[in-house]
XYZ file of C-alpha atoms in Angstrom:
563
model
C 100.542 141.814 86.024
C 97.643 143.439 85.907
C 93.677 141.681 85.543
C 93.241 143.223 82.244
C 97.045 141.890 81.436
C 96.500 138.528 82.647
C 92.979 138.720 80.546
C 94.899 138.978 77.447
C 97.808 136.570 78.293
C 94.675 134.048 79.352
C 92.685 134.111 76.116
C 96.120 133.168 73.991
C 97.291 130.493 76.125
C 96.028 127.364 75.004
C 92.769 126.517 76.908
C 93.146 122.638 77.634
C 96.688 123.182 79.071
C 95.289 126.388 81.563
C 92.545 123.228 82.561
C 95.418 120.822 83.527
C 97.266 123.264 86.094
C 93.619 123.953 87.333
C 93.270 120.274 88.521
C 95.638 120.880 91.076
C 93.749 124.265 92.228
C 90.081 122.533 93.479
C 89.677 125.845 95.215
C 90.392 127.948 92.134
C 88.422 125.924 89.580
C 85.158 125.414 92.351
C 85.278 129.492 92.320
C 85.478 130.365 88.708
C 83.255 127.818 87.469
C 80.441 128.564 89.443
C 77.237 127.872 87.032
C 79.254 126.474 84.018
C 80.041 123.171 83.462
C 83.798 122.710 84.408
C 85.971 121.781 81.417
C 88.871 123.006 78.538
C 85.905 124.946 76.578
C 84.421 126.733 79.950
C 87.774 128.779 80.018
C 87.475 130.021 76.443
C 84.357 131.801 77.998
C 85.048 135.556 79.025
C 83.119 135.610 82.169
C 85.212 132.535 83.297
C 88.707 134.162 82.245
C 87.614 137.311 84.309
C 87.169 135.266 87.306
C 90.309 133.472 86.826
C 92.304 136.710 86.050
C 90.983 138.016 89.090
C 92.089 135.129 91.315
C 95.385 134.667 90.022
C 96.909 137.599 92.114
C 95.722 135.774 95.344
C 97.456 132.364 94.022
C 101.297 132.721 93.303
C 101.914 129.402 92.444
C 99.356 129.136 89.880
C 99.783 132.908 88.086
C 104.066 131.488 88.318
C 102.920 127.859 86.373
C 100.900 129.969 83.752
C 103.544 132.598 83.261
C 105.875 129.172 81.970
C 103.540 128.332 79.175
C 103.516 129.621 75.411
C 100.748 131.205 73.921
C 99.043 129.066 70.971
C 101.072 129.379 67.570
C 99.654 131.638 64.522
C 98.115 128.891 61.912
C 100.321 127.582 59.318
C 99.379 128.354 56.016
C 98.559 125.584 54.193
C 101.576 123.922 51.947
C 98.306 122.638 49.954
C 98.040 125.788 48.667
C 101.608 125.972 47.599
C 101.430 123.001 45.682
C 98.174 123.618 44.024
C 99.893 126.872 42.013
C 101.216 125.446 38.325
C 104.368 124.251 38.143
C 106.902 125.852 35.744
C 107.575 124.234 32.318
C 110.429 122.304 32.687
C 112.495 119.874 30.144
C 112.629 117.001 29.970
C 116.066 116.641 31.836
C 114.841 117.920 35.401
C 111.675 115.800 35.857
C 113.410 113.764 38.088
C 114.568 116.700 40.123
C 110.883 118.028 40.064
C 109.578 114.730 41.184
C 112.005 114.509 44.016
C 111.080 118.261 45.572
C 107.739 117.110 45.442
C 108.647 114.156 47.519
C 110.201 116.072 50.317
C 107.440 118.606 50.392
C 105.191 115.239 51.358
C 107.394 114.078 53.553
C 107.501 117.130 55.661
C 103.604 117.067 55.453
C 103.227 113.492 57.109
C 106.193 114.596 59.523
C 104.866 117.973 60.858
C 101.062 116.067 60.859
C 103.211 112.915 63.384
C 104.517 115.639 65.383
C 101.033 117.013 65.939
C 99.646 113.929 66.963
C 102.604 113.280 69.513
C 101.966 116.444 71.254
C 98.430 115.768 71.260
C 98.971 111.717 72.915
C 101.333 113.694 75.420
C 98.564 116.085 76.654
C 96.256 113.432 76.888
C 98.731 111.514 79.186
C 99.286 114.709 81.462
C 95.937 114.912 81.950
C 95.480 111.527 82.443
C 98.660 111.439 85.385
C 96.910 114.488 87.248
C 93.063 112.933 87.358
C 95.363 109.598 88.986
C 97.115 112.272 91.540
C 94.058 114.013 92.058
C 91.942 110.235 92.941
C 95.517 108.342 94.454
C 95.310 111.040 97.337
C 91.540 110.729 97.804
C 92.321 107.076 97.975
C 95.001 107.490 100.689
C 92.911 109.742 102.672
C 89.864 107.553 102.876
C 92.401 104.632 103.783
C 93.781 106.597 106.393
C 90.726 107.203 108.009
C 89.733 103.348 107.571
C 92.386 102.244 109.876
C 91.900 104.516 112.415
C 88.731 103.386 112.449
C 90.051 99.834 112.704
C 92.114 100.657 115.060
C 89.428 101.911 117.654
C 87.101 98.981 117.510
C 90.055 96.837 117.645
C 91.010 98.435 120.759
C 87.736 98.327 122.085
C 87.371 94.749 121.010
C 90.309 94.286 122.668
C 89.461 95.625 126.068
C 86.106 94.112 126.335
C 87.755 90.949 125.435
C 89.941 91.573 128.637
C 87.288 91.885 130.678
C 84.858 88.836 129.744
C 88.358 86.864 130.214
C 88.785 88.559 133.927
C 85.111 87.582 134.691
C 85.407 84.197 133.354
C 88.478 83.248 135.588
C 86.254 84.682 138.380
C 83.699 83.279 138.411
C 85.656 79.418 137.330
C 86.624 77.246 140.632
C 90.451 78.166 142.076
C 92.623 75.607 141.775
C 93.625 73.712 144.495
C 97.415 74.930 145.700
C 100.017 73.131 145.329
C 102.197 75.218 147.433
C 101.428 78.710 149.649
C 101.960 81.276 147.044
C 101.348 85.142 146.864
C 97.797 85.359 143.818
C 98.788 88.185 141.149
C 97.325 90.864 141.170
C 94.154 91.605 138.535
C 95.257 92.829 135.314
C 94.316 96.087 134.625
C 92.571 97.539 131.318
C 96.040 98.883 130.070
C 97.852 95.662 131.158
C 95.454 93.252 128.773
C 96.491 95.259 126.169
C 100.019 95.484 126.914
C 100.711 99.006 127.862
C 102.334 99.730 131.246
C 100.930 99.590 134.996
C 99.872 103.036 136.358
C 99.220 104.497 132.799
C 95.818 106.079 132.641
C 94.206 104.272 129.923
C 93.375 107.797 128.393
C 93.345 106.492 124.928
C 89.926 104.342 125.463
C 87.721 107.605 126.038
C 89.325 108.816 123.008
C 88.765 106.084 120.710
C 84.913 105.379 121.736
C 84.597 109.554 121.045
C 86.040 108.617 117.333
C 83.406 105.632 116.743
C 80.475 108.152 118.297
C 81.428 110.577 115.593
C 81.569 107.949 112.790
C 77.976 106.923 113.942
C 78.724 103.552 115.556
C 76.209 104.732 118.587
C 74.832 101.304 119.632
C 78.408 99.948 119.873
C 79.960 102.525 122.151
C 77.161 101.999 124.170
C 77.351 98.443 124.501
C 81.736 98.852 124.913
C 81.010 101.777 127.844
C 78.406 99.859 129.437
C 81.279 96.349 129.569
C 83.892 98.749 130.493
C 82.411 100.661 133.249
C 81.428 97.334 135.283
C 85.518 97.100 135.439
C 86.811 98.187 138.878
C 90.282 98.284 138.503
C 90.162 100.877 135.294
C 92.077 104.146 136.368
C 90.027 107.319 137.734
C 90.623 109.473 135.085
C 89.906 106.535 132.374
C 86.273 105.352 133.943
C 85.591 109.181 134.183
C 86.051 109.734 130.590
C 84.067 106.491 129.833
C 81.099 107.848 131.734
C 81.168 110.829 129.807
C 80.989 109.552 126.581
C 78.270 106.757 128.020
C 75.998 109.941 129.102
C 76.756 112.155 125.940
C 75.607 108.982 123.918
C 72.681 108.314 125.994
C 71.537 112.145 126.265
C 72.399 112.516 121.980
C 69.821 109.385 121.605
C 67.507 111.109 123.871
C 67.456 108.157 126.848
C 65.253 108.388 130.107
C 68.374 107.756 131.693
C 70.554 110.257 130.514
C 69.976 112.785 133.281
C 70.921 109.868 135.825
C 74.286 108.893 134.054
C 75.678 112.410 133.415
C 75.193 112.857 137.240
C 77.262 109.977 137.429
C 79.758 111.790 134.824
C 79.832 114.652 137.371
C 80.585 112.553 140.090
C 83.418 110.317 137.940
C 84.720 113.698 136.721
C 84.804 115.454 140.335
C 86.278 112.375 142.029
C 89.403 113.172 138.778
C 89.662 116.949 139.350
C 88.669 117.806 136.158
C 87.104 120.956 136.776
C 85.241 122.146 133.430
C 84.345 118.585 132.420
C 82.370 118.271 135.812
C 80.863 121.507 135.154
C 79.649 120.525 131.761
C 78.473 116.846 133.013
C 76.038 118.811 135.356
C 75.036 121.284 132.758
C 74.021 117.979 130.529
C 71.851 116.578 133.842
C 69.785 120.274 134.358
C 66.618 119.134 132.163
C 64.025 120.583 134.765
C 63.663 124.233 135.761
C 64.584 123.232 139.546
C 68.030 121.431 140.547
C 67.389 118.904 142.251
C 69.362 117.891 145.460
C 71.424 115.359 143.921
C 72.478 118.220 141.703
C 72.772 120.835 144.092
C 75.108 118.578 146.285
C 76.998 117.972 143.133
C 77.511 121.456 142.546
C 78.649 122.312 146.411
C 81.475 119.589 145.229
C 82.184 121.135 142.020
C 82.216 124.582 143.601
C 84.451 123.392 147.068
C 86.803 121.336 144.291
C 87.151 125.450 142.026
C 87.628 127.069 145.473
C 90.834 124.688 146.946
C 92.285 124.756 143.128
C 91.868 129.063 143.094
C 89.996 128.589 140.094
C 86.744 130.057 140.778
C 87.322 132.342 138.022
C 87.564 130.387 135.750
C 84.481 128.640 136.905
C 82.698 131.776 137.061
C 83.593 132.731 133.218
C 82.368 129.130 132.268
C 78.613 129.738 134.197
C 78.925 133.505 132.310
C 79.393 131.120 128.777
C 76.260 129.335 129.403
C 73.848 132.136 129.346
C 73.146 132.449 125.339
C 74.443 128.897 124.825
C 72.266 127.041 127.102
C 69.597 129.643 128.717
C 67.579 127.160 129.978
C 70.011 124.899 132.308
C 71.784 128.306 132.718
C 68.630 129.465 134.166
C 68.573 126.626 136.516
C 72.059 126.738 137.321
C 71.356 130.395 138.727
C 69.515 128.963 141.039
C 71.730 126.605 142.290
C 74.273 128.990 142.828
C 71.562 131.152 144.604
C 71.259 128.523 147.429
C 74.819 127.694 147.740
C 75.004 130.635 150.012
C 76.559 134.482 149.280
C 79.651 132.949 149.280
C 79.628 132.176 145.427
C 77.011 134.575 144.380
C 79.687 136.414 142.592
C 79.808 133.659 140.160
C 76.380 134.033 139.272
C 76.635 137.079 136.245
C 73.921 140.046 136.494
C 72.050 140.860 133.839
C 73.802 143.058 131.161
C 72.026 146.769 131.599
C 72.716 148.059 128.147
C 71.544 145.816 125.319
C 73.766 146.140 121.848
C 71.599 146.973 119.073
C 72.151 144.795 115.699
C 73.878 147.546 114.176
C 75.789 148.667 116.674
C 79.604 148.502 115.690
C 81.775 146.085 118.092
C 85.519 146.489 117.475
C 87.021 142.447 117.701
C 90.368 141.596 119.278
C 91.929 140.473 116.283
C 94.114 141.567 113.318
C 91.995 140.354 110.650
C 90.608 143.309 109.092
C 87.495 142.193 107.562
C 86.007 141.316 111.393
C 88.272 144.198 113.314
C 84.840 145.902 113.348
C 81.937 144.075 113.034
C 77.606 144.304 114.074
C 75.688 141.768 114.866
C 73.478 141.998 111.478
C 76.612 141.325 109.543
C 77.561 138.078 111.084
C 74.161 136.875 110.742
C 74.681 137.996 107.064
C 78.003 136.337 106.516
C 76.139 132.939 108.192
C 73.845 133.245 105.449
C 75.889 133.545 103.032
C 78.421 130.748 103.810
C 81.164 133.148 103.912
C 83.088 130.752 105.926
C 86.575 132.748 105.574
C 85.004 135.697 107.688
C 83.410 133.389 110.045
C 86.425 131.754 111.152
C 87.983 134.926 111.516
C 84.943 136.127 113.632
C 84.999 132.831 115.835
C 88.327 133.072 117.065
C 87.833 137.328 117.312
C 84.592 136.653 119.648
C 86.909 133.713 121.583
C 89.071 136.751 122.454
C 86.650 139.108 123.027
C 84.818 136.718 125.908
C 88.670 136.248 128.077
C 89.276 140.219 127.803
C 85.848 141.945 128.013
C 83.149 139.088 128.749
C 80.288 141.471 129.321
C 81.149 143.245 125.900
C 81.341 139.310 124.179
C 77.777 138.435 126.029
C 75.978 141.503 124.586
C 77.108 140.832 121.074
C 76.377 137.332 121.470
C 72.485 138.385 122.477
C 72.158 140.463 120.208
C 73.478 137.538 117.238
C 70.688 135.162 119.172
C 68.320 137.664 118.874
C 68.478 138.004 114.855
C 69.194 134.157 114.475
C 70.114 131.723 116.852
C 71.168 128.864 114.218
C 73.788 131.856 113.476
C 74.548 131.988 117.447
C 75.356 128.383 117.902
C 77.370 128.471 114.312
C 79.562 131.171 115.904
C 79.986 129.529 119.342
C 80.123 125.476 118.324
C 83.529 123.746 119.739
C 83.809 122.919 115.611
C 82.448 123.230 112.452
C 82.283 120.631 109.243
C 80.901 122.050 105.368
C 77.664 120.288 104.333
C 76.130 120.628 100.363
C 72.501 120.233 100.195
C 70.597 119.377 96.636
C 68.031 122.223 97.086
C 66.086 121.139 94.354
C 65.715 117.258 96.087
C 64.950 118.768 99.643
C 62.633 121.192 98.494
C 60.456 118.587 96.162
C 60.610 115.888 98.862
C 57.220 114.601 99.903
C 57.069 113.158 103.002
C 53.675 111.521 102.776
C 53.772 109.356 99.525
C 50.046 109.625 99.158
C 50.301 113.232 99.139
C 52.516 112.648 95.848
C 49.518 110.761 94.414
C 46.667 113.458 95.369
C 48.707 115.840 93.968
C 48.200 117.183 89.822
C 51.205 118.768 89.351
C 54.804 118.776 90.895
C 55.441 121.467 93.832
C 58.376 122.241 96.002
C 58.547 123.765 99.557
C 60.580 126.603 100.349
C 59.873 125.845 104.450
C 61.374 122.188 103.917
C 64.869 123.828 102.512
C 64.817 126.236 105.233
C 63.585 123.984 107.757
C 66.939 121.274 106.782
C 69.610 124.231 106.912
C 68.432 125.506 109.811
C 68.892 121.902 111.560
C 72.038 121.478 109.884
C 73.466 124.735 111.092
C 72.152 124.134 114.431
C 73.789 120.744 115.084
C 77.519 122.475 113.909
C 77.345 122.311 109.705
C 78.546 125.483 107.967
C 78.855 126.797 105.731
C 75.180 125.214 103.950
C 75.849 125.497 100.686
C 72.407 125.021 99.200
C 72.760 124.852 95.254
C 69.764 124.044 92.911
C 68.265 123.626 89.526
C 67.352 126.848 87.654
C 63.891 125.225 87.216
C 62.993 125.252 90.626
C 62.049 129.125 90.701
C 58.895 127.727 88.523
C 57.938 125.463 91.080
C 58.191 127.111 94.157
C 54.876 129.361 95.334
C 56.622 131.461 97.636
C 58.318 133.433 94.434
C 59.711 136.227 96.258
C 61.241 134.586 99.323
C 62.722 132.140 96.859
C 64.383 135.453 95.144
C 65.684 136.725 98.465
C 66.920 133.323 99.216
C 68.916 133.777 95.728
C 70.262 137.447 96.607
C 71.382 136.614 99.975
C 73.133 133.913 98.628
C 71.378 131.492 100.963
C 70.359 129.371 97.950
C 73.117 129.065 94.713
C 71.057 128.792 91.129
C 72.738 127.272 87.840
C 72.295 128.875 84.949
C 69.238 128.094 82.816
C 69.218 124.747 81.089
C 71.917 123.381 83.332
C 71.628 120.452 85.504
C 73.291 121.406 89.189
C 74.547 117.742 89.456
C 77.979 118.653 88.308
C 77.947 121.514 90.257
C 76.740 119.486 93.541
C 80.156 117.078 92.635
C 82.616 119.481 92.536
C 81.954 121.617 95.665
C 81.594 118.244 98.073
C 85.031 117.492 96.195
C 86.212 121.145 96.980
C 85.213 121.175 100.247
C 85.183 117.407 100.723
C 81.887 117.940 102.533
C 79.012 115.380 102.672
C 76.090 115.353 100.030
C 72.514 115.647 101.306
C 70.268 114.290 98.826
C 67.873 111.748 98.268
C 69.307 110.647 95.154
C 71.697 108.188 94.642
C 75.011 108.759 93.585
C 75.636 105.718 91.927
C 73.704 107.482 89.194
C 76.312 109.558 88.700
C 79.363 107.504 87.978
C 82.816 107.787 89.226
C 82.731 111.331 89.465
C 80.697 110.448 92.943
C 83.132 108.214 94.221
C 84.737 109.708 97.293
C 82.026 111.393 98.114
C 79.870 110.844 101.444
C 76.105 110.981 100.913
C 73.595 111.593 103.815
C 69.985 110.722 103.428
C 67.070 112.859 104.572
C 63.404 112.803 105.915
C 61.260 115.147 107.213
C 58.334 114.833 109.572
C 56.197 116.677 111.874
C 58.804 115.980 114.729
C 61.850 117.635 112.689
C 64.595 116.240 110.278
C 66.380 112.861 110.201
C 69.746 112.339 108.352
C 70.235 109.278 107.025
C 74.047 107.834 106.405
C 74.098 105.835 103.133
């Protein structure tokens, strides 16, 4: 069927059956009821059955379920009417017989007016059985993720248990023998927690990585610091540890962060793992000269690449580091510099043409909307949150760097050079959606007796800008910043807030519409976190699910804060 077809099958289908297949389609209904307020009356709107009529060729399932329904009868005319015309003159013989057609034409009355009110009961209960589907899987996903997270700090419980019982038999007097017998060997990490001798224990990196991503920062610490002081845990297992110990450290911005991912390097090295050596020492380059700890950790790493034949693959990992790192690739350069001529093919030259933003660059991929792409329009399609075409550019670029790597490090300097929150968006190991409450951010106030000086409410354009540009720079996209339609009145900047609009940057409801509901729906959609200030207990169960983040901003940068 055609749009215009499915336009006129839309508007006489019945509108609050059309709104219970939606429920299943989050995508679909996020998309068409972008600045309406989502319901059974939004769809009797045109612009809302256009945009519905124009997604149903792209959802098969959907256009299949509305095919199956029946348009909404013709009205009855009324049997009121019928009755109210004068009866015929009849003897007095057939008043009986009049009396008892009148009696059936009642009783049909009260029986079609029953059946009305069944089917209505029964619509009510289908909707009712879909809004329990829709919130029974949101309930089994968040309970899913609460026992893996039980899991890991049970495991880590577990092991650090282990180990305060190892040092307490220690350090506790030996008993005095009875007869000459052989001691037992210590117990190993994976033997306190019953899994078998020799296994590498590669689960406990893993599991203090999952509590570092929920947040738990101080307790990883504390777990890696028990752990490494172990000396019977596995090579590859205490290497991993010391990773994660360092990342931690380095993420909180420790002294001793530098020190301890040398000591990553050195764990990692002593494991032949190649790369994860490479980035340890990467982490530990904070000062524009190596130093000669790190220079003798980089002979290692570079002796270890050479007796595995994979100083190629090293060599395409120091090329990687150039727009991603420029400063401790800078550094590294001269590392490699002093390591003799030996390896000063792994050091890349400069590139000697420069790509200009425009310039096309054809992708290895068979996507067509990023076959051929510039620079300027993946900046543009960052802005816009057009995360379809970025994922499609990410793995075409991911290509592009294995076959042509000088080709892939132009286009990625030329991406830095228009916006590097755009770069790292495009070159970040992963990605997670984020919603921001524009109109919250922008009227935040930092200094609360600035909120007293001032006469009249104002809102700040550079503190929007200022949050997505963090957000997209620690791996967030796509921002989707939505906000009131008031808050063009209360900006200054009127013009960049109009360009904001146009390039899609910022998403405006329509006038005399709150962007609440709106905020909802996408972190639903998406099932992205909320930044706002707000709290969403003042917004009933339609926020439950839903993971806010708290915000402040200062003259040192932005803070999220997890609720």
């Amino acid at each position: 069927m055609t749009t215009d077809e499915w336009r006129e099958k839309l508007a006489a289908l019945p509108s609050k059956e059309i709104h219970r297949l939606l429920k299943n389609e989050p995508d679909v209904t996020a998309k068409i009821s972008t600045g309406f307020r989502p319901g059974a009356e939004t769809l009797k709107n045109p612009i809302v059955l256009k945009r519905l009529a124009e997604a149903l060729p792209n959802n098969p399932k959907l256009a299949e379920a509305l095919e199956g329904l029946e348009p909404t009868p013709a009205p009855l005319a009324p049997r009121s009417a019928d009755l109210s015309l004068p009866l015929p003159q009849r003897p007095e013989g057939t008043q009986v017989a009049a009396s008892g057609a009148g009696g059936r034409v009642g009783s049909d009355e009260k029986l079609h007016m029953k059946l009305k009110e069944l089917r209505a009961a029964l619509k009510d209960k289908d909707t009712q059985l879909a809004q329990q589907a829709v919130r029974l899987a949101q309930l089994e996903k968040e309970h899913a993720a609460t026992l893996a997270e039980r899991d890991s700090e049970r495991l880590a419980r577990e092991a650090v248990a282990a180990k305060l019982e190892r040092e307490r038999r220690r350090k506790a007097p030996d008993p005095v023998p009875v007869a000459p017998s052989r001691s037992a060997p210590p117990l190993t990490v994976a033997r306190a927690l019953g899994a078998p001798q020799g296994e590498q224990a590669g689960w406990v990196p893993e599991a203090l990585t999952r509590l570092l991503l929920r947040g738990h920062d101080v307790t990883v610490l504390a777990l890696s610091h028990e752990l490494l002081t172990d000396e019977t845990l596995p090579v590859a297992a205490r290497a991993g540890i010391q990773g994660v110990y360092a990342f931690t450290l380095e993420s909180l911005g420790a002294p001793e962060a530098p020190e301890q991912c040398r000591a990553a390097t050195d764990a990692f090295l002593s494991a032949g793992q190649l790369l994860e050596a490479g980035e340890a020492l990467r982490r530990s380059l904070t000062k524009n000269t190596p130093s000669a700890a790190e220079r003798a950790l980089l002979q290692r790493l570079l002796a270890l690449a050479e007796r595995r034949g994979e100083l190629e693959t090293l060599g395409q990992w120091v090329a990687s580091q150039r727009n991603t790192h420029p400063s401790a690739f800078a550094c590294l350069g001269k590392a490699l510099e002093s390591a003799g001529k030996k390896y000063a093919g792994l050091l890349p030259t400069a590139s000697k043409a420069k790509l200009a933003p425009d310039a096309m660059v054809a992708l290895p991929t068979s996507a067509k909307s990023v076959a051929s792409v510039t620079a300027r329009q993946l900046v543009t399609a960052v802005d816009a949150g057009d995360g379809a075409r970025i994922t499609k550019a990410r793995a075409g670029i991911a290509a592009l760097r294995t076959g042509n790597p000088s080709l892939a490090e132009a286009l990625l300097e030329a991406i830095g050079a228009l916006s590097a929150p755009a770069l790292i968006t495009l070159t970040a190991l992963r990605l997670r959606p984020v919603i921001v409450d524009a109109s919250n951010v922008a009227r935040h106030i930092a200094d609360p007796l600035a909120a007293l000086v001032a006469k009249k409410q104002t809102a700040s354009l550079a503190q929007l800008l200022q949050l997505r540009e963090f957000l997209l720079s620690h791996g967030f996209f796509p921002v989707l910043c939505i906000a009131d339609a008031n808050l063009r009145h209360l900006v200054s900047e009127k013009a960049l807030y109009v360009s904001l609009v146009e390039r899609h940057i910022i998403r405006e409801t329509l006038p005399g519409t709150s962007a609440d509901e709106l905020l909802l729906t996408e972190a639903h959609a998406h099932n992205a976190p909320l930044i706002t200030n707000d709290r969403l207990a003042d917004w009933g169960k339609q926020a439950e699910g839903i993971e806010r983040l708290g915000f402040t901003v200062h003259k040192n940068g932005i803070c999220l804060l997890p609720s």
